């Protein structure tokens, strides 16, 4: 529902757009850009009409404010007067009016839940919804909550009928260690299924189980050391998080519950959680693309699953701006040398810098040692799509290449049935090709891999393929090893590229199960 103007991200010619199903944008009037909105919010003007007061809003009151010049919308229990924002919203006034006078959380999540609406609309905050969800009677009784049993009222009827079994947790201790054990009751759990953050006395462990999120969130009763270890017993779905005590004393309790502790809810209903990561290196890859390396805090365990993205958040002119990016390896060969270590503390991003953009110039101006906030991973790519695969085809345009990096590495190193991997890489000029020498070197070293470069504006010396994505190019490129071979085609690029590619693939009789489009 709330969107960042196209001039900030992605740029009109951006290859790194994270598509959202073809949602259209509306041309904004002069003086209605994101920067103009930020200036308005800092002008001191009363944007709520309440002269600085915050109120509790009943459902009946919310319904009354359903007109363009008097439009209130509820998002996650907070009510905003979005009337002043109408002309600044790139999705247009009609898109905002779909949620007028009602709870717009689901609509907001469908379009782009990553947008930092709290920061964008903080001067439009009217107050909270008056009705609060009832907590189970024993929610604040520590014995009931911290024994790891999920209160029945926190499991929805839908979840009980259709979703995975409810996880639970327990804890035990030795003189020097505290071990928190999460029983997921699932066998497809690995190290990238769990994300752990420890800040001050707050301990947070989120486990992603299919499309659901299980959260252990407590204020620890005693201090622990900064580093900890995470172990996964995959065949039984058990996760062990081993904490080191600062003092060798016996704990009478693990701690007391914090927000959403012991909850098990659909992933789409959870908010994004961020931690501050330090910029440790930045190097040129092409004339306008750089490889950024961020270091996770030592008190964080986070591994981004193959094919998933995170959100980077920066404060820009007093407003927090959020953009999605897909992490990559530090090179195409790093994962062939040695496996990713469980305690890997670095995340790499290939990011194109748009000089006239809003976000990437700020990112590019960061100095080594500065911090960027990084969210938990999101995305709908499932690694089991690669199992028993014989032919893998990758179609990428510009920085749409980024999700292909880990998919390519994983497939070549972990899928024994794989016969061939082919990448068709679309760019404007030769200078725009990311990691060209690495791709050519990989094709030389591993005969299963082939790469074809297609340029839309080549020089006269270019002897390779030219043009844009087309049925003719694809029909020649997408040839199976055999008539019955298992195939997956991955597609990523700007929205027109992705939409045209999807249509062409369907016209070439590839099924939905054989196509994955990287979108958010």
Short mmCIF file of C-alpha atoms in Angstrom, two decimals:
data_model
loop_
_atom_site.label_atom_id
_atom_site.label_comp_id
_atom_site.label_asym_id
_atom_site.label_seq_id
_atom_site.Cartn_x
_atom_site.Cartn_y
_atom_site.Cartn_z
CA UNK A 1 0.00 0.00 0.00
CA UNK A 2 2.66 2.53 0.97
CA UNK A 3 5.42 2.66 -1.58
CA UNK A 4 8.74 4.38 -2.13
CA UNK A 5 8.83 6.55 -5.27
CA UNK A 6 10.38 5.06 -8.36
CA UNK A 7 13.10 7.70 -8.44
CA UNK A 8 14.62 6.19 -5.29
CA UNK A 9 14.28 2.46 -5.95
CA UNK A 10 14.42 0.92 -8.28
CA UNK A 11 15.57 3.39 -10.91
CA UNK A 12 13.67 3.35 -14.22
CA UNK A 13 16.34 1.13 -15.78
CA UNK A 14 17.23 -0.80 -12.62
CA UNK A 15 18.05 -4.49 -13.06
CA UNK A 16 17.71 -5.03 -9.31
CA UNK A 17 14.01 -4.37 -8.97
CA UNK A 18 12.24 -6.79 -6.66
CA UNK A 19 8.99 -7.20 -8.53
CA UNK A 20 5.60 -7.32 -6.88
CA UNK A 21 3.32 -8.89 -9.42
CA UNK A 22 3.07 -6.07 -11.92
CA UNK A 23 1.73 -3.42 -9.55
CA UNK A 24 1.46 -0.15 -11.47
CA UNK A 25 2.65 3.25 -10.34
CA UNK A 26 0.99 6.60 -10.87
CA UNK A 27 2.94 9.67 -12.08
CA UNK A 28 3.42 12.07 -9.19
CA UNK A 29 2.80 15.79 -9.43
CA UNK A 30 5.72 18.20 -9.30
CA UNK A 31 6.82 18.65 -5.70
CA UNK A 32 5.42 15.32 -4.54
CA UNK A 33 8.58 13.20 -4.39
CA UNK A 34 9.79 11.19 -1.39
CA UNK A 35 12.16 14.03 -0.47
CA UNK A 36 9.25 16.49 -0.62
CA UNK A 37 7.26 14.23 1.72
CA UNK A 38 10.16 14.06 4.18
CA UNK A 39 10.43 17.86 4.12
CA UNK A 40 6.70 18.14 4.86
CA UNK A 41 6.94 15.76 7.82
CA UNK A 42 9.73 17.89 9.28
CA UNK A 43 7.98 21.23 8.70
CA UNK A 44 6.09 21.11 12.00
CA UNK A 45 2.73 21.07 10.24
CA UNK A 46 -0.03 19.17 12.05
CA UNK A 47 -0.59 16.18 9.74
CA UNK A 48 -3.02 14.33 12.00
CA UNK A 49 -5.48 17.12 12.72
CA UNK A 50 -5.25 16.31 16.44
CA UNK A 51 -2.70 19.00 17.44
CA UNK A 52 -0.18 16.50 18.74
CA UNK A 53 -2.59 14.36 20.77
CA UNK A 54 -2.59 10.56 20.52
CA UNK A 55 -5.94 8.85 20.99
CA UNK A 56 -7.38 5.37 21.27
CA UNK A 57 -9.45 4.63 18.18
CA UNK A 58 -12.46 2.35 18.26
CA UNK A 59 -13.49 0.31 15.26
CA UNK A 60 -16.58 2.48 14.89
CA UNK A 61 -14.49 5.68 14.89
CA UNK A 62 -12.05 4.25 12.34
CA UNK A 63 -14.90 3.46 9.92
CA UNK A 64 -16.00 7.12 9.88
CA UNK A 65 -12.70 8.29 8.34
CA UNK A 66 -13.06 6.77 4.87
CA UNK A 67 -12.81 9.73 2.46
CA UNK A 68 -9.82 11.09 0.55
CA UNK A 69 -9.69 14.28 2.60
CA UNK A 70 -10.29 12.35 5.83
CA UNK A 71 -8.68 8.94 5.52
CA UNK A 72 -7.53 6.88 8.48
CA UNK A 73 -5.91 3.47 8.06
CA UNK A 74 -4.89 0.91 10.68
CA UNK A 75 -1.61 -1.01 10.24
CA UNK A 76 -0.62 -3.56 12.91
CA UNK A 77 -2.79 -1.92 15.56
CA UNK A 78 -1.66 1.67 14.89
CA UNK A 79 -3.93 4.18 13.18
CA UNK A 80 -2.59 6.79 10.72
CA UNK A 81 -4.22 9.76 9.01
CA UNK A 82 -2.94 9.20 5.47
CA UNK A 83 -4.88 12.06 3.87
CA UNK A 84 -1.77 14.31 3.71
CA UNK A 85 0.17 11.44 2.10
CA UNK A 86 -2.34 10.83 -0.72
CA UNK A 87 -0.58 12.94 -3.36
CA UNK A 88 2.85 11.56 -2.41
CA UNK A 89 1.92 7.88 -2.75
CA UNK A 90 3.40 6.42 -5.96
CA UNK A 91 0.72 3.72 -6.08
CA UNK A 92 -1.93 6.43 -6.36
CA UNK A 93 -4.80 7.60 -4.18
CA UNK A 94 -7.10 4.73 -5.19
CA UNK A 95 -4.63 2.20 -3.80
CA UNK A 96 -4.65 3.91 -0.40
CA UNK A 97 -8.43 4.24 -0.48
CA UNK A 98 -8.77 0.46 -0.66
CA UNK A 99 -7.96 0.43 3.06
CA UNK A 100 -9.73 3.66 4.04
CA UNK A 101 -11.46 3.46 7.40
CA UNK A 102 -10.32 -0.11 8.00
CA UNK A 103 -7.44 -2.38 8.96
CA UNK A 104 -5.05 -2.28 5.99
CA UNK A 105 -2.43 -4.68 7.40
CA UNK A 106 -3.17 -7.55 5.02
CA UNK A 107 -3.26 -5.27 1.98
CA UNK A 108 0.00 -3.65 3.06
CA UNK A 109 1.66 -7.06 3.50
CA UNK A 110 0.47 -8.25 0.10
CA UNK A 111 2.14 -5.36 -1.71
CA UNK A 112 5.38 -4.64 0.16
CA UNK A 113 5.54 -5.30 3.87
CA UNK A 114 9.22 -4.27 3.88
CA UNK A 115 8.37 -0.54 3.61
CA UNK A 116 9.18 1.20 6.89
CA UNK A 117 5.78 2.77 7.39
CA UNK A 118 6.50 3.61 11.07
CA UNK A 119 9.20 6.05 9.95
CA UNK A 120 7.43 7.27 6.80
CA UNK A 121 4.15 8.02 8.61
CA UNK A 122 5.32 8.82 12.14
CA UNK A 123 3.95 12.40 11.89
CA UNK A 124 0.58 10.98 10.75
CA UNK A 125 0.09 8.74 13.79
CA UNK A 126 -3.37 9.19 15.29
CA UNK A 127 -2.99 6.53 18.00
CA UNK A 128 -3.66 2.88 18.79
CA UNK A 129 -6.72 0.79 18.16
CA UNK A 130 -8.73 0.63 21.38
CA UNK A 131 -9.38 -3.09 21.15
CA UNK A 132 -6.43 -5.20 22.22
CA UNK A 133 -6.15 -8.95 21.67
CA UNK A 134 -6.85 -10.94 24.79
CA UNK A 135 -3.89 -12.88 26.20
CA UNK A 136 -4.28 -16.32 27.70
CA UNK A 137 -4.93 -16.24 31.43
CA UNK A 138 -1.60 -17.77 32.31
CA UNK A 139 0.49 -15.75 29.83
CA UNK A 140 2.38 -13.82 32.52
CA UNK A 141 2.81 -16.77 34.83
CA UNK A 142 6.45 -17.57 34.30
CA UNK A 143 6.16 -21.27 35.03
CA UNK A 144 3.45 -21.71 32.41
CA UNK A 145 5.18 -19.59 29.75
CA UNK A 146 8.79 -20.62 30.16
CA UNK A 147 8.27 -24.35 30.19
CA UNK A 148 8.20 -24.22 26.40
CA UNK A 149 4.59 -25.33 25.96
CA UNK A 150 2.65 -23.18 23.53
CA UNK A 151 -0.63 -21.83 25.00
CA UNK A 152 -3.46 -23.36 22.99
CA UNK A 153 -5.08 -19.98 22.34
CA UNK A 154 -1.98 -18.90 20.38
CA UNK A 155 -2.51 -21.66 17.83
CA UNK A 156 -5.14 -20.60 15.30
CA UNK A 157 -7.74 -23.06 14.03
CA UNK A 158 -6.23 -22.78 10.56
CA UNK A 159 -2.76 -23.55 11.86
CA UNK A 160 -4.00 -26.52 13.86
CA UNK A 161 -5.75 -27.96 10.80
CA UNK A 162 -3.40 -27.08 7.95
CA UNK A 163 -0.02 -25.94 9.26
CA UNK A 164 2.93 -27.84 10.76
CA UNK A 165 2.81 -29.17 14.32
CA UNK A 166 3.44 -26.62 17.07
CA UNK A 167 7.08 -26.54 18.22
CA UNK A 168 8.14 -26.38 21.86
CA UNK A 169 11.32 -25.59 23.75
CA UNK A 170 13.13 -26.45 26.97
CA UNK A 171 16.40 -25.48 28.64
CA UNK A 172 19.01 -27.04 30.86
CA UNK A 173 22.33 -25.95 32.36
CA UNK A 174 25.75 -27.01 33.55
CA UNK A 175 28.11 -24.98 35.73
CA UNK A 176 29.27 -22.91 32.75
CA UNK A 177 26.66 -23.38 29.99
CA UNK A 178 22.96 -22.87 29.34
CA UNK A 179 21.46 -24.86 26.46
CA UNK A 180 18.13 -23.88 24.92
CA UNK A 181 16.59 -26.73 22.93
CA UNK A 182 13.89 -26.10 20.32
CA UNK A 183 11.88 -29.14 19.21
CA UNK A 184 10.58 -28.27 15.74
CA UNK A 185 8.96 -31.66 15.00
CA UNK A 186 10.18 -31.26 11.40
CA UNK A 187 12.99 -33.08 9.59
CA UNK A 188 13.87 -30.43 6.99
CA UNK A 189 15.51 -28.09 9.53
CA UNK A 190 19.07 -26.80 9.08
CA UNK A 191 21.30 -23.97 10.27
CA UNK A 192 19.64 -21.36 8.06
CA UNK A 193 16.24 -22.23 9.59
CA UNK A 194 17.09 -20.49 12.87
CA UNK A 195 18.10 -16.86 13.51
CA UNK A 196 19.48 -15.89 16.91
CA UNK A 197 20.11 -12.39 18.29
CA UNK A 198 21.35 -11.48 21.74
CA UNK A 199 21.30 -7.82 22.80
CA UNK A 200 21.98 -6.79 26.40
CA UNK A 201 19.78 -9.23 28.37
CA UNK A 202 17.33 -9.84 25.49
CA UNK A 203 17.58 -13.22 23.79
CA UNK A 204 15.67 -13.83 20.57
CA UNK A 205 15.58 -17.06 18.53
CA UNK A 206 13.28 -17.26 15.51
CA UNK A 207 12.85 -20.61 13.79
CA UNK A 208 11.30 -20.67 10.31
CA UNK A 209 9.24 -23.81 9.75
CA UNK A 210 7.76 -23.89 6.25
CA UNK A 211 5.61 -20.73 6.10
CA UNK A 212 5.48 -20.27 9.87
CA UNK A 213 7.64 -18.61 12.50
CA UNK A 214 8.28 -19.90 16.03
CA UNK A 215 9.78 -17.35 18.42
CA UNK A 216 11.60 -17.80 21.71
CA UNK A 217 12.02 -14.28 23.12
CA UNK A 218 13.09 -13.77 26.73
CA UNK A 219 14.98 -11.37 28.98
CA UNK A 220 17.65 -13.66 30.39
CA UNK A 221 17.87 -13.85 34.16
CA UNK A 222 21.70 -13.69 34.15
CA UNK A 223 24.43 -12.31 31.90
CA UNK A 224 26.01 -14.45 29.17
CA UNK A 225 29.11 -14.09 27.04
CA UNK A 226 28.90 -12.56 23.58
CA UNK A 227 29.55 -15.70 21.54
CA UNK A 228 27.35 -18.79 21.44
CA UNK A 229 26.93 -21.83 19.22
CA UNK A 230 23.98 -23.22 17.27
CA UNK A 231 23.66 -26.92 16.50
CA UNK A 232 21.00 -28.71 14.46
CA UNK A 233 20.15 -32.41 14.64
CA UNK A 234 18.49 -32.61 11.22
CA UNK A 235 17.01 -36.11 11.36
CA UNK A 236 14.90 -35.22 14.41
CA UNK A 237 14.49 -31.47 13.84
CA UNK A 238 16.11 -30.46 17.12
CA UNK A 239 17.94 -27.14 17.51
CA UNK A 240 20.40 -26.58 20.36
CA UNK A 241 21.59 -23.05 21.21
CA UNK A 242 24.49 -23.20 23.66
CA UNK A 243 25.08 -20.04 25.72
CA UNK A 244 28.15 -19.41 27.89
CA UNK A 245 27.50 -18.06 31.37
CA UNK A 246 29.48 -15.02 32.49
CA UNK A 247 29.49 -16.38 36.02
CA UNK A 248 29.39 -20.04 37.01
CA UNK A 249 26.24 -19.74 39.09
CA UNK A 250 23.09 -21.82 38.98
CA UNK A 251 20.13 -20.22 37.18
CA UNK A 252 16.76 -20.72 38.87
CA UNK A 253 14.95 -19.64 35.72
CA UNK A 254 15.79 -18.86 32.10
CA UNK A 255 14.28 -15.37 32.31
CA UNK A 256 10.95 -13.66 31.76
CA UNK A 257 8.97 -13.49 28.50
CA UNK A 258 9.24 -10.58 26.07
CA UNK A 259 7.02 -9.59 23.15
CA UNK A 260 5.54 -12.52 21.19
CA UNK A 261 7.49 -15.08 23.23
CA UNK A 262 6.57 -18.69 22.47
CA UNK A 263 4.36 -17.65 19.54
CA UNK A 264 3.89 -19.78 16.42
CA UNK A 265 2.28 -17.77 13.65
CA UNK A 266 2.35 -17.47 9.83
CA UNK A 267 5.59 -15.85 8.69
CA UNK A 268 3.67 -13.18 6.79
CA UNK A 269 2.22 -11.92 10.08
CA UNK A 270 5.60 -11.30 11.70
CA UNK A 271 7.35 -7.94 11.53
CA UNK A 272 10.85 -7.55 10.12
CA UNK A 273 13.61 -7.73 12.72
CA UNK A 274 16.90 -5.88 12.15
CA UNK A 275 20.40 -5.95 13.56
CA UNK A 276 23.21 -3.46 12.86
CA UNK A 277 26.01 -4.82 10.67
CA UNK A 278 29.37 -3.17 10.11
CA UNK A 279 30.71 -2.33 6.65
CA UNK A 280 34.14 -3.99 6.43
CA UNK A 281 34.94 -3.69 2.72
CA UNK A 282 33.71 -2.18 -0.55
CA UNK A 283 35.24 -2.84 -3.96
CA UNK A 284 34.46 -2.00 -7.56
CA UNK A 285 33.14 -4.83 -9.73
CA UNK A 286 32.01 -2.86 -12.81
CA UNK A 287 31.90 0.87 -13.59
CA UNK A 288 28.69 1.23 -11.55
CA UNK A 289 28.41 -1.94 -9.42
CA UNK A 290 30.23 -2.63 -6.15
CA UNK A 291 30.68 -5.60 -3.84
CA UNK A 292 29.81 -4.64 -0.26
CA UNK A 293 30.86 -6.83 2.67
CA UNK A 294 28.96 -6.48 5.96
CA UNK A 295 29.95 -8.16 9.22
CA UNK A 296 27.24 -9.52 11.50
CA UNK A 297 27.42 -8.73 15.22
CA UNK A 298 29.22 -11.49 17.18
CA UNK A 299 25.99 -12.01 19.12
CA UNK A 300 23.99 -12.92 15.99
CA UNK A 301 23.55 -16.21 14.14
CA UNK A 302 22.13 -15.58 10.66
CA UNK A 303 22.57 -17.52 7.44
CA UNK A 304 20.55 -16.35 4.44
CA UNK A 305 19.05 -19.36 2.62
CA UNK A 306 19.81 -19.85 -1.06
CA UNK A 307 17.52 -17.71 -3.22
CA UNK A 308 16.29 -15.47 -0.40
CA UNK A 309 16.81 -11.73 0.16
CA UNK A 310 17.15 -9.35 3.10
CA UNK A 311 16.34 -5.67 3.56
CA UNK A 312 18.97 -3.00 4.18
CA UNK A 313 17.88 0.00 6.23
CA UNK A 314 19.56 3.41 6.40
CA UNK A 315 18.51 6.69 8.02
CA UNK A 316 18.33 9.29 5.24
CA UNK A 317 17.49 12.90 6.15
CA UNK A 318 15.94 11.67 9.39
CA UNK A 319 13.77 8.98 7.81
CA UNK A 320 14.59 5.27 7.75
CA UNK A 321 14.58 3.99 4.16
CA UNK A 322 14.48 0.25 3.43
CA UNK A 323 15.52 -1.59 0.25
CA UNK A 324 15.66 -5.32 -0.65
CA UNK A 325 18.87 -7.01 -1.81
CA UNK A 326 19.92 -10.61 -2.39
CA UNK A 327 23.19 -11.66 -0.71
CA UNK A 328 25.86 -13.31 -2.86
CA UNK A 329 29.12 -15.17 -2.24
CA UNK A 330 32.34 -13.16 -2.19
CA UNK A 331 33.17 -14.81 -5.53
CA UNK A 332 31.89 -17.60 -7.76
CA UNK A 333 34.68 -19.85 -6.50
CA UNK A 334 34.61 -19.27 -2.74
CA UNK A 335 32.14 -22.05 -2.04
CA UNK A 336 34.09 -24.51 -4.15
CA UNK A 337 37.19 -24.01 -1.99
CA UNK A 338 35.46 -24.77 1.31
CA UNK A 339 31.89 -24.97 2.62
CA UNK A 340 30.27 -22.00 4.29
CA UNK A 341 31.22 -22.23 7.96
CA UNK A 342 28.39 -22.39 10.50
CA UNK A 343 29.81 -19.32 12.24
CA UNK A 344 30.24 -17.33 9.02
CA UNK A 345 29.98 -13.68 10.07
CA UNK A 346 30.01 -11.97 6.67
CA UNK A 347 27.29 -11.09 4.16
CA UNK A 348 28.14 -9.90 0.63
CA UNK A 349 26.02 -7.79 -1.72
CA UNK A 350 26.49 -6.83 -5.37
CA UNK A 351 24.81 -3.42 -5.61
CA UNK A 352 24.46 -1.09 -8.58
CA UNK A 353 24.91 2.58 -7.64
CA UNK A 354 22.41 4.97 -9.21
CA UNK A 355 23.88 8.53 -9.06
CA UNK A 356 20.40 10.09 -9.25
CA UNK A 357 18.91 7.54 -6.86
CA UNK A 358 17.85 8.08 -3.27
CA UNK A 359 19.26 5.05 -1.45
CA UNK A 360 22.35 3.72 -3.25
CA UNK A 361 24.33 7.01 -3.23
CA UNK A 362 23.89 7.12 0.57
CA UNK A 363 25.00 3.50 0.80
CA UNK A 364 28.02 4.25 -1.38
CA UNK A 365 29.05 7.15 0.86
CA UNK A 366 29.34 4.91 3.93
CA UNK A 367 32.86 4.61 5.29
CA UNK A 368 34.51 1.38 6.40
CA UNK A 369 33.38 0.86 9.98
CA UNK A 370 29.94 2.46 9.48
CA UNK A 371 26.78 0.46 10.17
CA UNK A 372 23.81 -0.71 8.10
CA UNK A 373 20.73 -2.43 9.54
CA UNK A 374 20.04 -5.86 8.01
CA UNK A 375 16.72 -7.69 8.32
CA UNK A 376 15.85 -11.36 8.67
CA UNK A 377 15.69 -13.20 5.32
CA UNK A 378 12.56 -13.43 3.22
CA UNK A 379 11.65 -15.10 -0.05
CA UNK A 380 9.73 -18.03 -1.51
CA UNK A 381 12.52 -19.99 -3.19
CA UNK A 382 12.64 -23.51 -1.75
CA UNK A 383 15.92 -25.37 -1.92
CA UNK A 384 14.20 -28.72 -2.51
CA UNK A 385 13.28 -27.44 -5.99
CA UNK A 386 16.88 -28.28 -6.91
CA UNK A 387 16.82 -31.87 -5.66
CA UNK A 388 17.18 -34.54 -8.37
CA UNK A 389 17.43 -31.75 -10.94
CA UNK A 390 19.07 -32.59 -14.27
CA UNK A 391 18.89 -29.29 -16.19
CA UNK A 392 19.08 -25.85 -14.58
CA UNK A 393 18.56 -22.75 -16.74
CA UNK A 394 19.20 -19.25 -15.38
CA UNK A 395 17.88 -16.11 -17.09
CA UNK A 396 19.26 -12.91 -15.57
CA UNK A 397 19.28 -9.23 -16.54
CA UNK A 398 21.82 -6.88 -14.94
CA UNK A 399 21.88 -7.19 -11.15
CA UNK A 400 19.08 -9.73 -11.49
CA UNK A 401 22.17 -11.94 -11.59
CA UNK A 402 22.52 -11.70 -7.78
CA UNK A 403 20.09 -14.48 -6.73
CA UNK A 404 21.65 -16.73 -9.37
CA UNK A 405 25.06 -16.69 -7.66
CA UNK A 406 24.14 -18.92 -4.71
CA UNK A 407 21.72 -21.01 -6.76
CA UNK A 408 24.55 -21.70 -9.25
CA UNK A 409 27.07 -22.51 -6.50
CA UNK A 410 24.67 -24.76 -4.61
CA UNK A 411 23.56 -26.69 -7.68
CA UNK A 412 27.09 -27.40 -8.94
CA UNK A 413 28.35 -28.53 -5.53
CA UNK A 414 25.34 -30.32 -4.01
CA UNK A 415 23.16 -31.84 -6.76
CA UNK A 416 24.74 -35.10 -8.03
CA UNK A 417 22.00 -35.64 -10.62
CA UNK A 418 22.81 -32.34 -12.36
CA UNK A 419 23.83 -32.67 -16.00
CA UNK A 420 24.05 -29.03 -17.04
CA UNK A 421 23.60 -25.46 -15.84
CA UNK A 422 23.17 -22.71 -18.43
CA UNK A 423 23.12 -18.98 -17.73
CA UNK A 424 21.83 -16.45 -20.26
CA UNK A 425 23.00 -13.07 -18.97
CA UNK A 426 21.38 -9.93 -20.46
CA UNK A 427 23.18 -6.55 -20.20
CA UNK A 428 23.43 -3.29 -22.07
CA UNK A 429 27.18 -3.24 -22.79
CA UNK A 430 30.25 -5.40 -22.13
CA UNK A 431 31.27 -3.05 -19.31
CA UNK A 432 28.01 -3.86 -17.50
CA UNK A 433 28.67 -7.60 -17.23
CA UNK A 434 29.19 -8.55 -13.58
CA UNK A 435 31.96 -11.09 -12.87
CA UNK A 436 32.43 -11.88 -16.56
CA UNK A 437 35.92 -13.33 -16.14
CA UNK A 438 34.78 -15.49 -13.22
CA UNK A 439 31.84 -16.83 -15.22
CA UNK A 440 34.08 -17.68 -18.18
CA UNK A 441 36.61 -19.31 -15.86
CA UNK A 442 33.88 -21.38 -14.20
CA UNK A 443 32.60 -22.53 -17.61
CA UNK A 444 36.14 -23.62 -18.50
CA UNK A 445 36.67 -25.52 -15.22
CA UNK A 446 33.24 -27.20 -14.95
CA UNK A 447 31.99 -28.62 -18.23
CA UNK A 448 28.43 -28.83 -16.90
CA UNK A 449 28.24 -25.01 -16.88
CA UNK A 450 27.69 -22.78 -19.91
CA UNK A 451 27.22 -19.01 -20.07
CA UNK A 452 25.88 -16.85 -22.90
CA UNK A 453 26.03 -13.05 -22.83
CA UNK A 454 23.37 -11.03 -24.65
CA UNK A 455 23.92 -7.27 -25.14
CA UNK A 456 21.29 -4.71 -26.10
CA UNK A 457 23.75 -1.88 -26.98
CA UNK A 458 27.06 -3.52 -27.94
CA UNK A 459 29.98 -1.94 -29.73
CA UNK A 460 30.75 -2.89 -33.31
CA UNK A 461 33.49 -5.26 -32.04
CA UNK A 462 30.99 -7.46 -30.16
CA UNK A 463 30.62 -10.88 -31.79
CA UNK A 464 28.19 -12.43 -29.32
CA UNK A 465 24.40 -12.43 -29.17
CA UNK A 466 22.53 -9.12 -29.36
CA UNK A 467 19.05 -7.89 -28.48
CA UNK A 468 16.53 -8.51 -25.73
CA UNK A 469 14.77 -11.53 -24.30
CA UNK A 470 12.71 -13.18 -27.07
CA UNK A 471 11.01 -16.47 -27.94
CA UNK A 472 13.68 -17.17 -30.56
CA UNK A 473 16.55 -16.74 -28.08
CA UNK A 474 14.81 -18.85 -25.44
CA UNK A 475 13.75 -21.72 -27.68
CA UNK A 476 17.36 -22.12 -28.84
CA UNK A 477 18.77 -21.78 -25.30
CA UNK A 478 16.34 -23.98 -23.33
CA UNK A 479 17.15 -27.44 -24.66
CA UNK A 480 16.75 -30.34 -22.23
CA UNK A 481 19.39 -33.04 -21.81
CA UNK A 482 16.65 -35.53 -22.64
CA UNK A 483 12.90 -35.47 -23.26
CA UNK A 484 12.20 -36.61 -19.70
CA UNK A 485 14.88 -34.66 -17.79
CA UNK A 486 13.81 -32.73 -14.69
CA UNK A 487 14.15 -29.00 -15.43
CA UNK A 488 14.09 -25.73 -13.45
CA UNK A 489 14.25 -22.28 -15.02
CA UNK A 490 15.10 -19.34 -12.74
CA UNK A 491 14.31 -15.81 -13.88
CA UNK A 492 15.30 -12.44 -12.41
CA UNK A 493 15.55 -8.87 -13.68
CA UNK A 494 13.50 -5.67 -13.94
CA UNK A 495 9.74 -6.12 -13.97
CA UNK A 496 9.23 -5.92 -17.80
CA UNK A 497 12.00 -8.49 -18.31
CA UNK A 498 10.46 -10.86 -15.76
CA UNK A 499 6.89 -10.47 -17.02
CA UNK A 500 7.86 -10.95 -20.68
CA UNK A 501 10.08 -13.89 -19.80
CA UNK A 502 7.34 -15.63 -17.82
CA UNK A 503 4.87 -15.29 -20.70
CA UNK A 504 7.40 -16.60 -23.22
CA UNK A 505 8.25 -19.60 -21.03
CA UNK A 506 4.59 -20.52 -20.67
CA UNK A 507 4.17 -20.15 -24.45
CA UNK A 508 7.09 -22.58 -24.84
CA UNK A 509 5.06 -25.09 -22.78
CA UNK A 510 7.12 -25.05 -19.60
CA UNK A 511 4.93 -25.75 -16.58
CA UNK A 512 4.62 -23.55 -13.48
CA UNK A 513 6.56 -26.13 -11.47
CA UNK A 514 9.47 -25.76 -13.89
CA UNK A 515 9.73 -21.96 -13.52
CA UNK A 516 10.79 -19.82 -10.57
CA UNK A 517 10.65 -16.03 -10.79
CA UNK A 518 12.54 -14.15 -8.07
CA UNK A 519 10.07 -11.62 -6.70
CA UNK A 520 9.14 -10.24 -3.25
#
